[in-house]
Amino acid sequence: MIALPSLVLLPAAGGLAAWLSDRGPPARHLPWWIAIATILSQTLLLLFVTCTAGWSSGPWLAHFSMPWIPALGIAARMDMDGLSLVLLWLTTILSFPCVILSARDVGERPGLFHLLLLATIAGINGVFLATDLFLFFFFWELMLVPMYVLILQWGHEDRRRAAIKFFLFTQGSGLLMLVAILGLVILHQHATGVVTFDYFALADTPLMPTAAMVLMLGFFIAFAVKLPVVPLHVWLPDTHTQAPTAGSVLLAGILLKTGGYGLIRFVVLQFPDATARFTPVALAMGAAGILYGAWLSLAQDDMKRLIAYSSVSHLGFVLLGVFSGSAMGMRGAVVQMVAHGLSTGALFVIAGSLQDRLHTRDMRRMGGLWQALPHLSSIGLFFAIASLGLPGMGNFVGEFLVLLATWRISPPIAILGAAGLVLSAVYSLTMVGRAFLGSPHAGQDTDQTPPPADFGARQMTVLGLTMALLLVLGTYPQPVLDLSLPATPHAAPEMEAIHP
Amino acid sequence: MTALLPGLPPALPILGGGIALLMLCIAWHRSETRAILIALTTLVLAFASLWLPVLPWPGDPTGMLFVPDGWFTYIAALMLLSSAASVIMAWREAGTPADEFYLLLLLGTLGALVMAGSMDMVIFFLGLETLSLSLLGLIAYHRTQPTADEAAIKYLILAGLSSAILLFGLALSYADSGSLRFAAPSRSGSESPALPLAATALVLTGLFFKLSAVPFHTWLPDVMEGAPIPVASFIAVTSKIALFSALARYFAGADLLRPDAVGAELAIVAMLSMFGGNLLALGQVNLKRLLAGSSIAHVGYLLLALLSPGPFGMASAAFYLAAYAAATSGAFAAMRGASGLSDIGAWRGMFHRRPALALAMVVMLVSLAGIPPAIGFFAKTYIVIAGVSARRIVLLGALVASSIIGLYYYLNVVRAMMEPVPEVPRAVRGTTANAALITALAIVTVLAGLFPETLVRQTRSLLQPTPILHEAGLGPVAAHDMLYRE
């Protein structure tokens, strides 16, 4: 149906409109209003897609296909299953805090800012939908450039290095994936004589074990950089720390999930045998990521950096779940992705708000904020304990399912993962203690400057809704669990359903 | 006209006529406006004439001097368009008197077209020298500037040297085979196997010098820096396309994957060019030198396509040439639009001063770097398809690694343009024609990147093995058609 490409085109068009509407100070907030209108209509569109999806016709819910470059077997093909739908909703929900909270008061050139923000969202939506490998790669690359410019233009003090590091890591690993995609296409051509980039056709390619392993690694490295998996994570702390608040929310909330999505869709489901052989290594990497990220979080003074390292730790669980080889682990991984997106996105909003008010991210210069900023601090406490995995929140469900699934195949790894949970409680509570509780910092001359403004109604509404969603996810995760099991490429959607 | 000249593509006599007319006009009365009008009209007419049928050669096909095949038509179209871009860039830039500037540009284009279509060593050499000599005049056009003199002398010496080497190689090739056909001599059936090898090595050395592949590239950055912007664009685009097309034709009949062929040597040059060009561009603070390094690296990517036989090899090279021509011409046009600023430092804050120009420059750089949605993304993907299908694993690794280096310096320019700078006095704007050129090239770069299907169809199976060398003639073409059966 035509609604799938609209999910990509709508944010892109809205971004262009916001950019063109930027006509200087008299209408400073016009691009912002256009962006809000865009994400509202995107929500309605997604609601429409959800309602009209073919719930009864098998695991694939909606389709779209039209020829793009038929000479090379490339089509603009999109298919949506439950996993795509869950992640599309996550994107849509998180675009609200991005736009409403962090983008309103962007300094100069708000039109360009909103264009880049919405273009990134368009690329992410495309990544979650594309089932033609060339189209997928097109969107994969497309979402990088706007993000790069966002960091470069609106980032913090060390933004240049962070932006270029982000770009080189993701683009370089993307080129590896391109070679792997094309290798798969050519092997498929040798086997069948047809050149195609279609995901469903390529998933059935007969592959020698070595070839499957090499191609799988090409995909794995690209997604592992994005997720991130530990030896490939070095771009993440810098990038998250230096990005503007909306950029951090987008990065941590959604962009990293494209890595997890790719691992599920294009590694595990496309190369099941190679994945099975690679599982021990992946599990070890996952456990290493959980412990390493948590350990480094303990040592951070910079609040955004702490949250960034905690992301490395939490997304280690996603890697464990994806490679656990069981439906339970896969479901846990998806719930963990959604919960992490919501909680970490919110934490970055809070860290960004603190930076706006205090002009520092250094927790050594905070302390005792609860008196001055009671609303902000209580929300910060909520998301910090959500992020450490308190039962009743989504994060707990995800981590619990993942650990249960991991225990079945490798108890030592599960024990290490659980140890990471203990560390996460330590650093989360330390962060709350240092920033919000305790006595006001000596250097804070509260007498001379007016106290910083607390969260207003706008912030409280958006973050309150996010809190509600996390609680719902923690207490009634069944809808997400039902949806989150990805459809296999071998049950390809029926042909007559493909054409809109 | 075609009836008089069997086997000759009508574009060549049209260009010749245009040159003669322009020369007469200059002798009679100087006027830059008229000179540019004549030059553009000639190029447009020559472009239109590419669709005219060429009268078939009546006699023995071994006597054919030109092959007006699909490859020639496509390459000629690209070269005529990029020459037209250079002509537009030169408008009101060349300095006075400017009339000869257009004359030399037309002459160089004629030489390039002759090279691209020639089947015969003598004709090829004639075209090459026509191109080289007119380039010499173009590089030294601002003869009062010391950099222009330096660049011209450098070009003169190295072009002369490489022509001599090339000529010697052609002579050895003739001594070996007794034929003047412009093709790599086959080693089987030769009395002394060293002779064809030496001939090929010398011809390749000469071609690589002109194509500025590493390790024969050292002249290019200096020459491009010293030359006027339209000439730098002409060297980087038209002249390179002509030389690459000649190289492709030279090897059209040869199987480069055979162990006794020069495939391994070409692969080494390709890798050296990718890394050498990108590393050279990495440290540059001058945009012209940066683009020189980038153009060397792109030669390396094109060599990967040349080294990947099979249905995708030359098709991807042809596609890549179009993408490269559009983006490189566009980058030079943008530089011209910024009144010739070639120092990267001077481009700082361009996004705040001239947003449209900066945006166009970003499109060009993004295309050269191979990032969607610009055409360079699909072009690079296409070359990687060719490389994967020919299993050129080492070369692909080199392409990936050197592309990452490339990203760094392209993005560095983008970054510089976004940096806020204190307001500087407004620079002189370029001409309206140049602005139109930039706009057109930017639109083409994005649209062709989003919808590459038309160009993909255009570039399929253009270069076919020379019919005389392959009597049984089906070979790759038949395989190609089978592949695309829908």
mmCIF file of C-alpha atoms in Angstrom, chain B residues 52-216:
data_model
loop_
_atom_site.group_PDB
_atom_site.id
_atom_site.type_symbol
_atom_site.label_atom_id
_atom_site.label_comp_id
_atom_site.label_asym_id
_atom_site.label_seq_id
_atom_site.Cartn_x
_atom_site.Cartn_y
_atom_site.Cartn_z
ATOM 1 C CA LEU B 52 22.740 11.097 -37.069
ATOM 2 C CA PRO B 53 23.480 7.777 -38.708
ATOM 3 C CA VAL B 54 27.068 7.206 -39.757
ATOM 4 C CA LEU B 55 27.477 5.936 -43.291
ATOM 5 C CA PRO B 56 28.911 2.426 -43.096
ATOM 6 C CA TRP B 57 32.477 1.936 -44.168
ATOM 7 C CA PRO B 58 32.378 0.496 -47.667
ATOM 8 C CA GLY B 59 35.562 -1.515 -47.925
ATOM 9 C CA ASP B 60 37.638 -3.871 -45.869
ATOM 10 C CA PRO B 61 36.982 -3.317 -42.126
ATOM 11 C CA THR B 62 40.701 -3.504 -41.325
ATOM 12 C CA GLY B 63 41.117 -0.166 -43.045
ATOM 13 C CA MET B 64 38.642 1.565 -40.727
ATOM 14 C CA LEU B 65 40.117 4.525 -38.862
ATOM 15 C CA PHE B 66 37.120 5.306 -36.661
ATOM 16 C CA VAL B 67 34.616 3.164 -34.837
ATOM 17 C CA PRO B 68 31.463 5.220 -34.461
ATOM 18 C CA ASP B 69 30.011 2.637 -32.071
ATOM 19 C CA GLY B 70 27.871 3.045 -28.966
ATOM 20 C CA TRP B 71 30.911 3.645 -26.773
ATOM 21 C CA PHE B 72 32.120 6.484 -28.984
ATOM 22 C CA THR B 73 28.682 8.078 -29.069
ATOM 23 C CA TYR B 74 28.310 7.916 -25.310
ATOM 24 C CA ILE B 75 31.830 9.134 -24.515
ATOM 25 C CA ALA B 76 31.583 11.861 -27.144
ATOM 26 C CA ALA B 77 28.299 13.059 -25.658
ATOM 27 C CA LEU B 78 29.873 13.240 -22.214
ATOM 28 C CA MET B 79 32.925 15.082 -23.503
ATOM 29 C CA LEU B 80 30.906 17.578 -25.522
ATOM 30 C CA LEU B 81 28.732 18.345 -22.513
ATOM 31 C CA SER B 82 31.672 18.783 -20.175
ATOM 32 C CA SER B 83 33.457 20.965 -22.735
ATOM 33 C CA ALA B 84 30.333 23.076 -22.946
ATOM 34 C CA ALA B 85 30.470 23.357 -19.164
ATOM 35 C CA SER B 86 34.070 24.571 -19.423
ATOM 36 C CA VAL B 87 33.061 27.090 -22.092
ATOM 37 C CA ILE B 88 30.298 28.458 -19.865
ATOM 38 C CA MET B 89 32.691 28.690 -16.932
ATOM 39 C CA ALA B 90 35.152 30.607 -19.104
ATOM 40 C CA TRP B 91 32.611 33.308 -19.981
ATOM 41 C CA ARG B 92 34.032 36.618 -18.743
ATOM 42 C CA GLU B 93 36.724 34.811 -16.822
ATOM 43 C CA ALA B 94 39.359 34.103 -19.398
ATOM 44 C CA GLY B 95 40.751 37.624 -19.428
ATOM 45 C CA THR B 96 41.321 39.694 -22.505
ATOM 46 C CA PRO B 97 41.688 38.848 -25.285
ATOM 47 C CA ALA B 98 39.536 35.790 -24.668
ATOM 48 C CA ASP B 99 38.591 34.664 -28.155
ATOM 49 C CA GLU B 100 41.451 32.219 -28.586
ATOM 50 C CA PHE B 101 40.521 30.622 -25.303
ATOM 51 C CA TYR B 102 37.329 29.239 -26.856
ATOM 52 C CA LEU B 103 39.225 28.299 -29.978
ATOM 53 C CA LEU B 104 41.658 26.220 -27.968
ATOM 54 C CA LEU B 105 38.836 24.641 -25.983
ATOM 55 C CA LEU B 106 37.131 23.573 -29.223
ATOM 56 C CA LEU B 107 40.405 22.266 -30.588
ATOM 57 C CA GLY B 108 41.029 20.260 -27.443
ATOM 58 C CA THR B 109 37.528 18.813 -27.650
ATOM 59 C CA LEU B 110 38.136 17.821 -31.244
ATOM 60 C CA GLY B 111 41.317 16.022 -30.212
ATOM 61 C CA ALA B 112 39.499 14.278 -27.381
ATOM 62 C CA LEU B 113 36.733 13.108 -29.709
ATOM 63 C CA VAL B 114 39.239 11.811 -32.223
ATOM 64 C CA MET B 115 40.962 9.842 -29.468
ATOM 65 C CA ALA B 116 37.755 8.317 -28.209
ATOM 66 C CA GLY B 117 36.742 7.011 -31.610
ATOM 67 C CA SER B 118 40.037 6.042 -33.167
ATOM 68 C CA MET B 119 40.822 2.487 -34.166
ATOM 69 C CA ASP B 120 44.174 3.362 -35.600
ATOM 70 C CA MET B 121 47.405 4.248 -33.824
ATOM 71 C CA VAL B 122 48.188 7.197 -36.045
ATOM 72 C CA ILE B 123 44.731 8.705 -35.692
ATOM 73 C CA PHE B 124 44.864 8.131 -31.953
ATOM 74 C CA PHE B 125 48.208 9.866 -31.669
ATOM 75 C CA LEU B 126 46.957 12.744 -33.787
ATOM 76 C CA GLY B 127 44.006 13.221 -31.465
ATOM 77 C CA LEU B 128 46.175 12.953 -28.372
ATOM 78 C CA GLU B 129 48.617 15.589 -29.600
ATOM 79 C CA THR B 130 45.806 17.926 -30.661
ATOM 80 C CA LEU B 131 44.429 17.681 -27.148
ATOM 81 C CA SER B 132 47.836 18.085 -25.471
ATOM 82 C CA LEU B 133 48.911 21.078 -27.521
ATOM 83 C CA SER B 134 45.676 22.965 -27.054
ATOM 84 C CA LEU B 135 45.843 22.202 -23.332
ATOM 85 C CA LEU B 136 49.279 23.740 -23.209
ATOM 86 C CA GLY B 137 47.940 26.978 -24.625
ATOM 87 C CA LEU B 138 44.991 26.900 -22.251
ATOM 88 C CA ILE B 139 47.092 26.309 -19.144
ATOM 89 C CA ALA B 140 49.383 29.193 -19.969
ATOM 90 C CA TYR B 141 46.541 31.488 -20.944
ATOM 91 C CA HIS B 142 47.127 33.912 -18.079
ATOM 92 C CA ARG B 143 50.715 34.229 -19.134
ATOM 93 C CA THR B 144 51.441 37.139 -16.848
ATOM 94 C CA GLN B 145 50.920 34.994 -13.771
ATOM 95 C CA PRO B 146 54.009 33.104 -12.655
ATOM 96 C CA THR B 147 51.965 30.087 -11.520
ATOM 97 C CA ALA B 148 50.498 29.719 -15.003
ATOM 98 C CA ASP B 149 53.950 29.746 -16.562
ATOM 99 C CA GLU B 150 55.219 27.219 -14.099
ATOM 100 C CA ALA B 151 52.234 24.938 -14.715
ATOM 101 C CA ALA B 152 52.579 25.231 -18.475
ATOM 102 C CA ILE B 153 56.292 24.413 -18.458
ATOM 103 C CA LYS B 154 55.673 21.457 -16.186
ATOM 104 C CA TYR B 155 52.919 20.231 -18.461
ATOM 105 C CA LEU B 156 54.997 20.818 -21.595
ATOM 106 C CA ILE B 157 57.928 18.753 -20.392
ATOM 107 C CA LEU B 158 55.904 15.877 -18.976
ATOM 108 C CA ALA B 159 53.430 15.775 -21.872
ATOM 109 C CA GLY B 160 56.290 15.756 -24.350
ATOM 110 C CA LEU B 161 58.081 13.020 -22.462
ATOM 111 C CA SER B 162 55.003 10.853 -22.149
ATOM 112 C CA SER B 163 54.120 11.357 -25.806
ATOM 113 C CA ALA B 164 57.581 10.167 -26.752
ATOM 114 C CA ILE B 165 57.249 7.094 -24.563
ATOM 115 C CA LEU B 166 53.812 6.379 -25.982
ATOM 116 C CA LEU B 167 55.012 6.799 -29.527
ATOM 117 C CA PHE B 168 57.880 4.433 -28.919
ATOM 118 C CA GLY B 169 55.441 1.880 -27.539
ATOM 119 C CA LEU B 170 53.202 2.241 -30.573
ATOM 120 C CA ALA B 171 56.215 1.795 -32.846
ATOM 121 C CA LEU B 172 57.257 -1.385 -31.027
ATOM 122 C CA SER B 173 53.716 -2.648 -31.300
ATOM 123 C CA TYR B 174 53.783 -2.012 -35.040
ATOM 124 C CA ALA B 175 57.150 -3.755 -35.331
ATOM 125 C CA ASP B 176 55.705 -6.770 -33.580
ATOM 126 C CA SER B 177 52.386 -7.183 -35.312
ATOM 127 C CA GLY B 178 52.754 -5.200 -38.491
ATOM 128 C CA SER B 179 49.378 -3.637 -37.840
ATOM 129 C CA LEU B 180 48.492 -0.092 -36.906
ATOM 130 C CA ARG B 181 45.349 -1.173 -35.090
ATOM 131 C CA PHE B 182 45.064 0.541 -31.713
ATOM 132 C CA ALA B 183 44.764 -2.508 -29.472
ATOM 133 C CA ALA B 184 46.903 -4.318 -26.953
ATOM 134 C CA PRO B 185 49.152 -6.699 -28.912
ATOM 135 C CA SER B 186 48.505 -10.320 -28.193
ATOM 136 C CA ARG B 187 51.466 -12.261 -26.941
ATOM 137 C CA SER B 188 50.588 -15.568 -28.528
ATOM 138 C CA GLY B 189 51.877 -16.050 -32.041
ATOM 139 C CA SER B 190 54.619 -13.495 -31.641
ATOM 140 C CA GLU B 191 58.184 -14.427 -32.451
ATOM 141 C CA SER B 192 59.768 -12.782 -29.439
ATOM 142 C CA PRO B 193 57.422 -12.594 -26.465
ATOM 143 C CA ALA B 194 59.274 -9.652 -24.956
ATOM 144 C CA LEU B 195 58.336 -7.300 -27.789
ATOM 145 C CA PRO B 196 54.564 -7.109 -27.246
ATOM 146 C CA LEU B 197 55.117 -6.872 -23.513
ATOM 147 C CA ALA B 198 57.519 -3.950 -23.925
ATOM 148 C CA ALA B 199 55.109 -2.295 -26.355
ATOM 149 C CA THR B 200 52.182 -2.608 -23.955
ATOM 150 C CA ALA B 201 54.282 -1.397 -21.033
ATOM 151 C CA LEU B 202 55.425 1.707 -22.915
ATOM 152 C CA VAL B 203 51.946 2.526 -24.242
ATOM 153 C CA LEU B 204 50.521 2.112 -20.758
ATOM 154 C CA THR B 205 53.207 4.320 -19.254
ATOM 155 C CA GLY B 206 52.385 7.029 -21.765
ATOM 156 C CA LEU B 207 48.656 6.725 -21.173
ATOM 157 C CA PHE B 208 49.040 6.681 -17.388
ATOM 158 C CA PHE B 209 51.142 9.826 -17.534
ATOM 159 C CA LYS B 210 48.370 11.649 -19.351
ATOM 160 C CA LEU B 211 45.686 10.038 -17.227
ATOM 161 C CA SER B 212 47.746 10.937 -14.143
ATOM 162 C CA ALA B 213 47.486 7.535 -12.508
ATOM 163 C CA VAL B 214 49.842 6.986 -9.577
ATOM 164 C CA PRO B 215 52.910 6.792 -9.846
ATOM 165 C CA PHE B 216 52.766 9.105 -12.894
#
